[in-house]
PDB file of C-alpha atoms in Angstrom:
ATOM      1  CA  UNK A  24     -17.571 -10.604  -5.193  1.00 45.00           C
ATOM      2  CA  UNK A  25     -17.434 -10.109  -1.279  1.00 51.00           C
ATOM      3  CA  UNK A  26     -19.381  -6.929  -0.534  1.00 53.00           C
ATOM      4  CA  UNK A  27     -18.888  -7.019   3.064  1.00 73.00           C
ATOM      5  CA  UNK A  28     -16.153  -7.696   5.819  1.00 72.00           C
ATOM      6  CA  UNK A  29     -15.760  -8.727   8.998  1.00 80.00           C
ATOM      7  CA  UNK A  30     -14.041  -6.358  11.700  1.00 85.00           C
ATOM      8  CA  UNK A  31     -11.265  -8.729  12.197  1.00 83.00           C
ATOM      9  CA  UNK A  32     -10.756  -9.021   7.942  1.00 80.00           C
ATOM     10  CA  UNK A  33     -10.558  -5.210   7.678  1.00 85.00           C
ATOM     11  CA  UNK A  34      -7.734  -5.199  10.384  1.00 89.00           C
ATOM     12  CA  UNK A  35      -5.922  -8.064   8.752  1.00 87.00           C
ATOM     13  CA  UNK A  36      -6.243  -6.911   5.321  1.00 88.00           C
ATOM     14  CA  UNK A  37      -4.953  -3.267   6.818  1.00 91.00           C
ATOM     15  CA  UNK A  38      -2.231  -4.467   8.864  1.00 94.00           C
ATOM     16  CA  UNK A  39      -0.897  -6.769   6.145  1.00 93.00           C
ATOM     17  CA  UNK A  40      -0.712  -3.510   3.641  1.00 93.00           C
ATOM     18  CA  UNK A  41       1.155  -1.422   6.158  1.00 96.00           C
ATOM     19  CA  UNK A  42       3.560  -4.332   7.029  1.00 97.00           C
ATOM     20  CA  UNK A  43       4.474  -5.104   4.011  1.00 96.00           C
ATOM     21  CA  UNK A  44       4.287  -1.502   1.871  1.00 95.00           C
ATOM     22  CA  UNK A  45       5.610   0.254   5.003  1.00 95.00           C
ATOM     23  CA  UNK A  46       7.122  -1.604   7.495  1.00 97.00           C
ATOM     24  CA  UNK A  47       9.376  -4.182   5.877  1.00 98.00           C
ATOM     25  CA  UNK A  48      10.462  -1.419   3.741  1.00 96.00           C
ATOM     26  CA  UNK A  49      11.571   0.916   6.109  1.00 95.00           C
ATOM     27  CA  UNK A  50      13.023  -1.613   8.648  1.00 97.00           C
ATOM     28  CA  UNK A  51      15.110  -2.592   6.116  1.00 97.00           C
ATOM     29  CA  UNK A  52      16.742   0.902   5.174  1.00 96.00           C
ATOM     30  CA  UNK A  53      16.809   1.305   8.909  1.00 95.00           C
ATOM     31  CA  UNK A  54      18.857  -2.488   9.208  1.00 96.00           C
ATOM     32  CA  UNK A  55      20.935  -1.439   6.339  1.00 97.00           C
ATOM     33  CA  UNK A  56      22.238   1.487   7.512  1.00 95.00           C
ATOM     34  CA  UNK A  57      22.587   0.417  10.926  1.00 95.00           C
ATOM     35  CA  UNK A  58      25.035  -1.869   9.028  1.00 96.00           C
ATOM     36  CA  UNK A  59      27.271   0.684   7.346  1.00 95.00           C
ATOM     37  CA  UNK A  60      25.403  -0.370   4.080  1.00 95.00           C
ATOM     38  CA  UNK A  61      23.745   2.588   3.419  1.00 95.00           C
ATOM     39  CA  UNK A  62      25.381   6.373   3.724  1.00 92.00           C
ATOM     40  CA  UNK A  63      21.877   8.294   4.217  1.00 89.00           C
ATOM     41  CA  UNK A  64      18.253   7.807   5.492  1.00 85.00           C
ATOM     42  CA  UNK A  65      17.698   9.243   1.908  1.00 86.00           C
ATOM     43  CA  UNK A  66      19.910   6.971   0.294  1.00 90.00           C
ATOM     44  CA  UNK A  67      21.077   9.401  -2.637  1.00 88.00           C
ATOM     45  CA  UNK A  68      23.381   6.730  -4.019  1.00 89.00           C
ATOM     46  CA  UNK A  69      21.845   4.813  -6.616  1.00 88.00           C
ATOM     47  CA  UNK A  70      23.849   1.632  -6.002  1.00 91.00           C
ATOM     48  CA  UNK A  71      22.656   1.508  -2.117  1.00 94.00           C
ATOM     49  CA  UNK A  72      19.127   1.537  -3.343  1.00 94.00           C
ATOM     50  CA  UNK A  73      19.410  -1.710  -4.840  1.00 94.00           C
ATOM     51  CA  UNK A  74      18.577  -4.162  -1.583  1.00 96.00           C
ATOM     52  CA  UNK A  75      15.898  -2.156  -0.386  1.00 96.00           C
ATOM     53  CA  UNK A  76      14.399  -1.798  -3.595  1.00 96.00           C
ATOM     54  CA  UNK A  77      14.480  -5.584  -3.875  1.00 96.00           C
ATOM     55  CA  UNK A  78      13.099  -6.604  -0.225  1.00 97.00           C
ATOM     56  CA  UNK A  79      10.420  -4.392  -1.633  1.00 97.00           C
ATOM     57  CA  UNK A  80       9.425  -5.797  -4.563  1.00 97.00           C
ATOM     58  CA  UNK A  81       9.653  -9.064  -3.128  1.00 97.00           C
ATOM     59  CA  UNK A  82       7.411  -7.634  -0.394  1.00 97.00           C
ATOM     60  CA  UNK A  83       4.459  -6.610  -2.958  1.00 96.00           C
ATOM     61  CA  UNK A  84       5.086  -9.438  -4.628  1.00 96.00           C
ATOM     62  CA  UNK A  85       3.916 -11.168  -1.182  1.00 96.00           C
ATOM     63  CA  UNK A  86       1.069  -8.444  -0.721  1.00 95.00           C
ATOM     64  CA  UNK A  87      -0.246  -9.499  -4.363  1.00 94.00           C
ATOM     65  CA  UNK A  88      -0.326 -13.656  -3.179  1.00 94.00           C
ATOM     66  CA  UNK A  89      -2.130 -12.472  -0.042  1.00 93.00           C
ATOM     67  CA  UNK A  90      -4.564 -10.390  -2.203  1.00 89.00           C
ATOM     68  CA  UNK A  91      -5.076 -13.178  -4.554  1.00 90.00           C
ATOM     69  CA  UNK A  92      -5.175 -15.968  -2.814  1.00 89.00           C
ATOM     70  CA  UNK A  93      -5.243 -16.105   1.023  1.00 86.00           C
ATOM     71  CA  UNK A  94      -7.819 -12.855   1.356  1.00 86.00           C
ATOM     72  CA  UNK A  95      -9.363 -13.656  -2.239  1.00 84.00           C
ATOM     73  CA  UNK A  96      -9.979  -9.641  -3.104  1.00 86.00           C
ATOM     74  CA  UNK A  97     -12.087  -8.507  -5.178  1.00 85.00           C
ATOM     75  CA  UNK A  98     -10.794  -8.267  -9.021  1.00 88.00           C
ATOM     76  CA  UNK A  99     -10.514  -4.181  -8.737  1.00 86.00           C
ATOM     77  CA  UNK A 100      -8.270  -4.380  -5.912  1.00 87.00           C
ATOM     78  CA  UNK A 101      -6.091  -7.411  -7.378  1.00 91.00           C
ATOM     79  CA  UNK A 102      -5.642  -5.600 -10.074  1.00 93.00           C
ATOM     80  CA  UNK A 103      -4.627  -2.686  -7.816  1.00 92.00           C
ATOM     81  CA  UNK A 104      -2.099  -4.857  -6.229  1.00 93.00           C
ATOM     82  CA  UNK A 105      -0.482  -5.840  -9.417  1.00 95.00           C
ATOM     83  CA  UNK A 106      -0.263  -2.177 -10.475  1.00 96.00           C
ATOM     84  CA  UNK A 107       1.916  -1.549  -7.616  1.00 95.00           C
ATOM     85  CA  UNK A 108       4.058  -4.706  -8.208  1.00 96.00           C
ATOM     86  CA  UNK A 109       4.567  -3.566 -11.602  1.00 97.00           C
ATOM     87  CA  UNK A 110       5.551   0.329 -10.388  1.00 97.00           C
ATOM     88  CA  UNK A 111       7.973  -1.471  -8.061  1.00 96.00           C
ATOM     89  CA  UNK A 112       9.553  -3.736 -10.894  1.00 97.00           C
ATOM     90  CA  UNK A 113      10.017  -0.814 -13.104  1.00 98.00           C
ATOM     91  CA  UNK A 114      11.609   1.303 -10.349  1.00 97.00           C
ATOM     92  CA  UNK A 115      14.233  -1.404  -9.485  1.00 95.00           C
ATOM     93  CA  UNK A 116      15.127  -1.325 -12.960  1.00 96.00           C
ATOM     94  CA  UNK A 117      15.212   2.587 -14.001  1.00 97.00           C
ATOM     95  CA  UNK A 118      17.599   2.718 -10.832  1.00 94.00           C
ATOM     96  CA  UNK A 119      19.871   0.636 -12.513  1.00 93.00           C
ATOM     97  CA  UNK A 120      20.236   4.094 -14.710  1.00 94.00           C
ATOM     98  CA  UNK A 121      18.550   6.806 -13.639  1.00 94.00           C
ATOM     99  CA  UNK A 122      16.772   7.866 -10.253  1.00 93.00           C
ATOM    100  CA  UNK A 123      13.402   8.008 -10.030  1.00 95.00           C
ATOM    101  CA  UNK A 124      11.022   9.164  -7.263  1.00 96.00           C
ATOM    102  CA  UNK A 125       9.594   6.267  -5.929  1.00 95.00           C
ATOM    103  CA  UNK A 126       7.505   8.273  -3.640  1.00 95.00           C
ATOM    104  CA  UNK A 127       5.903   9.968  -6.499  1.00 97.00           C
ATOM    105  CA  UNK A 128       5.151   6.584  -8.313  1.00 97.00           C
ATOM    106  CA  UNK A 129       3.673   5.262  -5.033  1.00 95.00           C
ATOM    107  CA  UNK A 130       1.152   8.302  -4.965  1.00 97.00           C
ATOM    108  CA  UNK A 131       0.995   7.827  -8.393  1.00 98.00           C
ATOM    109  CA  UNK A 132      -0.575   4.629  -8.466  1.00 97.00           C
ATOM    110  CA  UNK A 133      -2.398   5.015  -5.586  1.00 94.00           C
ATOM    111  CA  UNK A 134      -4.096   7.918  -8.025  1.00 96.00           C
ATOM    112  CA  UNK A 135      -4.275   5.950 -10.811  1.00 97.00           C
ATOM    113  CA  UNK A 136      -6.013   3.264  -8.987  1.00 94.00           C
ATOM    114  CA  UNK A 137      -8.418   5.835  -7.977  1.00 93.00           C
ATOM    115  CA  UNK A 138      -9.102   7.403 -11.155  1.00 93.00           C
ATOM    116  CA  UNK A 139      -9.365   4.009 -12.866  1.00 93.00           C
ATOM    117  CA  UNK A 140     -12.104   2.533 -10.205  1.00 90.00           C
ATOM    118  CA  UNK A 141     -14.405   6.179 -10.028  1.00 90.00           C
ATOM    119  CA  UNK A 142     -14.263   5.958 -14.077  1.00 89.00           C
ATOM    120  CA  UNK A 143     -15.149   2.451 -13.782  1.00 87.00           C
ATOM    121  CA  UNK A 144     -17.851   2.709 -11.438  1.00 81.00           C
ATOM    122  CA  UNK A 145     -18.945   6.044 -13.087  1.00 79.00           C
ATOM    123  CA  UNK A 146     -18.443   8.237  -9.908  1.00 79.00           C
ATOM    124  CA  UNK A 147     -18.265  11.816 -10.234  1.00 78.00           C
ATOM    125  CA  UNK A 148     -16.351  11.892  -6.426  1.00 85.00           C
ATOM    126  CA  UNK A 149     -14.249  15.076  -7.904  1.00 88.00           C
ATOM    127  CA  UNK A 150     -13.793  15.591  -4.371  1.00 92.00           C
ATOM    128  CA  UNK A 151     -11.601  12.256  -3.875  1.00 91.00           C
ATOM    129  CA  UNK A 152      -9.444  13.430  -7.102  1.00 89.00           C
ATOM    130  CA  UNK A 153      -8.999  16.894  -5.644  1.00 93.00           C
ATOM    131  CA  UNK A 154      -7.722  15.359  -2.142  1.00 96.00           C
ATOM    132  CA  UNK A 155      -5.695  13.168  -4.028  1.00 96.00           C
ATOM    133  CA  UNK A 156      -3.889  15.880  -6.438  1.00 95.00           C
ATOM    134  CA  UNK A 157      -3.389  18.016  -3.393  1.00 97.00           C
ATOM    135  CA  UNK A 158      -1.607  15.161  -0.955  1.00 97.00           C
ATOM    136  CA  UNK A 159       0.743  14.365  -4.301  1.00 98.00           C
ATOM    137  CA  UNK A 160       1.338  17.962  -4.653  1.00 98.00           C
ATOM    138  CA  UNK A 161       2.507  18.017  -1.681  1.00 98.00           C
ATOM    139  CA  UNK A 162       4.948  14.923  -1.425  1.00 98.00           C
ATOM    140  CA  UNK A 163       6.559  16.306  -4.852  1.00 98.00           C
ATOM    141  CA  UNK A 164       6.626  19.563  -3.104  1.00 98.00           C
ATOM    142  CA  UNK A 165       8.516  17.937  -0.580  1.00 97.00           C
ATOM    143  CA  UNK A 166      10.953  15.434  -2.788  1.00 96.00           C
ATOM    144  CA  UNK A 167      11.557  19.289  -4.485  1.00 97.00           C
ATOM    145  CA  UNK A 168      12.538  21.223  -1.381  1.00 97.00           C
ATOM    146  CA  UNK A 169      14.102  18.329   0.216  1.00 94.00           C
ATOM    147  CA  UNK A 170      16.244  18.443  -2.919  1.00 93.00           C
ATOM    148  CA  UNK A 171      16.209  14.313  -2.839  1.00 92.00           C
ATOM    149  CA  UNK A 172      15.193  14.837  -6.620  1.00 94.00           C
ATOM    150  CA  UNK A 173      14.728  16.670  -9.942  1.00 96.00           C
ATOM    151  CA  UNK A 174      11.415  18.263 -11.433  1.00 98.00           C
ATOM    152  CA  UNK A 175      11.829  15.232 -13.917  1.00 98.00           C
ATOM    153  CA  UNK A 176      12.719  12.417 -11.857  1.00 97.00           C
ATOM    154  CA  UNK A 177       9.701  13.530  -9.950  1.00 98.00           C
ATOM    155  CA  UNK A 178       7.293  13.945 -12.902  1.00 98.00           C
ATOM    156  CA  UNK A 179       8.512  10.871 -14.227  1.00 98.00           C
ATOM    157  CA  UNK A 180       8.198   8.833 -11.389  1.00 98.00           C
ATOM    158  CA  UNK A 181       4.298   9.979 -11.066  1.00 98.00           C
ATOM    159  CA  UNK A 182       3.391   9.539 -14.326  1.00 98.00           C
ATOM    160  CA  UNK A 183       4.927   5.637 -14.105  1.00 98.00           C
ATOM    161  CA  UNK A 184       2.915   5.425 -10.794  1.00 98.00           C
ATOM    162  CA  UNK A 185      -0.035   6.656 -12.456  1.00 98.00           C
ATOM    163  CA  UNK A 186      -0.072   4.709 -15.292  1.00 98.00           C
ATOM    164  CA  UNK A 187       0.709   1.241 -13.520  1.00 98.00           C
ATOM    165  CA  UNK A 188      -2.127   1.932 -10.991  1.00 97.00           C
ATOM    166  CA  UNK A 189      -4.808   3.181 -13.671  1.00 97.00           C
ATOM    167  CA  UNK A 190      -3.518   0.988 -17.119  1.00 97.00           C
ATOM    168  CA  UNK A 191      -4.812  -2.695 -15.289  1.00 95.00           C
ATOM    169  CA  UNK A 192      -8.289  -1.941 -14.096  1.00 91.00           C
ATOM    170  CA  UNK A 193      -8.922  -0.298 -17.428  1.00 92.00           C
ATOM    171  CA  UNK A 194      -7.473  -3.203 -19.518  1.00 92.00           C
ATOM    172  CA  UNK A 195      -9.443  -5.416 -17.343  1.00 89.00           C
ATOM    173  CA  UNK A 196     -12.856  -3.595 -17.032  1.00 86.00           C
ATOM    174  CA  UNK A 197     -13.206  -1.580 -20.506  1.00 75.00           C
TER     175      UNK A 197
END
């Protein structure tokens, strides 16, 4: 297990994430509406949230490879990785139905992550879990007031998040 990077790792590692969970992602709403394919920034139509939702799962699907393979991560964040692969699979197919706040899964796993590795590595950081309950207050605060969703589709969407980011580090490590 690497314990230790180099400068020039960190900033590939970091600028690989943000490409491809940020970037590619919002380029491609930005492409797509450009085009006349999609109405609204917010993209309230279920049926225009198809293609992005795709170019993104195929873009964590990428970020996992690069995590497994090309940087060779350590197991914890792997496993990380494929928690948010699997959030992004699910949401491409409960919009086939129903929306869902992706946002909220996003924060979602990125808690569940959390949770999973400070339980793993028995750390009592209560202050990390605070910041993090606070900052996903706030985006469903947002999603709310914005009106882009429902109390349930955000709930919902958290819950998924949290589950995919906590359920494979505690599979793996317990």
């Amino acid at each position: 297990v690497r314990t230790e990077m180099w400068p020039w790792q960190i900033a590939q590692l970091s600028g690989g994430i943000v490409l491809l969970t940020i970037v590619v992602p919002a380029v491609t709403i930005l492409v797509l509406q450009r085009r006349g394919r999609i109405t609204q920034w917010s993209i309230p139509d279920r049926n225009e949230r198809i293609v992005p939702y795709l170019v993104t799962w195929l873009s964590y699907a990428l970020l996992c490879i690069l995590f497994n393979y090309y940087w060779r991560m350590p197991s914890y964040i792997q496993l990380t990785g494929v928690g948010m692969y699997v959030a992004v699979t699910l949401i491409c197919i409960i919009n086939l139905f129903w929306k869902i706040s992706a946002h909220l899964c996003g924060i979602g796993t990125l808690c569940g992550a959390t949770f999973a590795m400070l339980w793993v590595i028995y750390s009592g950081n209560i202050a990390m879990l605070v910041l993090l309950v606070l900052l996903s207050s706030a985006v469903a605060w947002a999603r709310l007031v914005l009106e882009a969703h429902t109390p349930a589709q955000v709930f919902v969407g958290f819950v998924l998040g949290f589950c995919c980011g906590f359920l494979p580090m505690m599979l793996f490590y317990v």
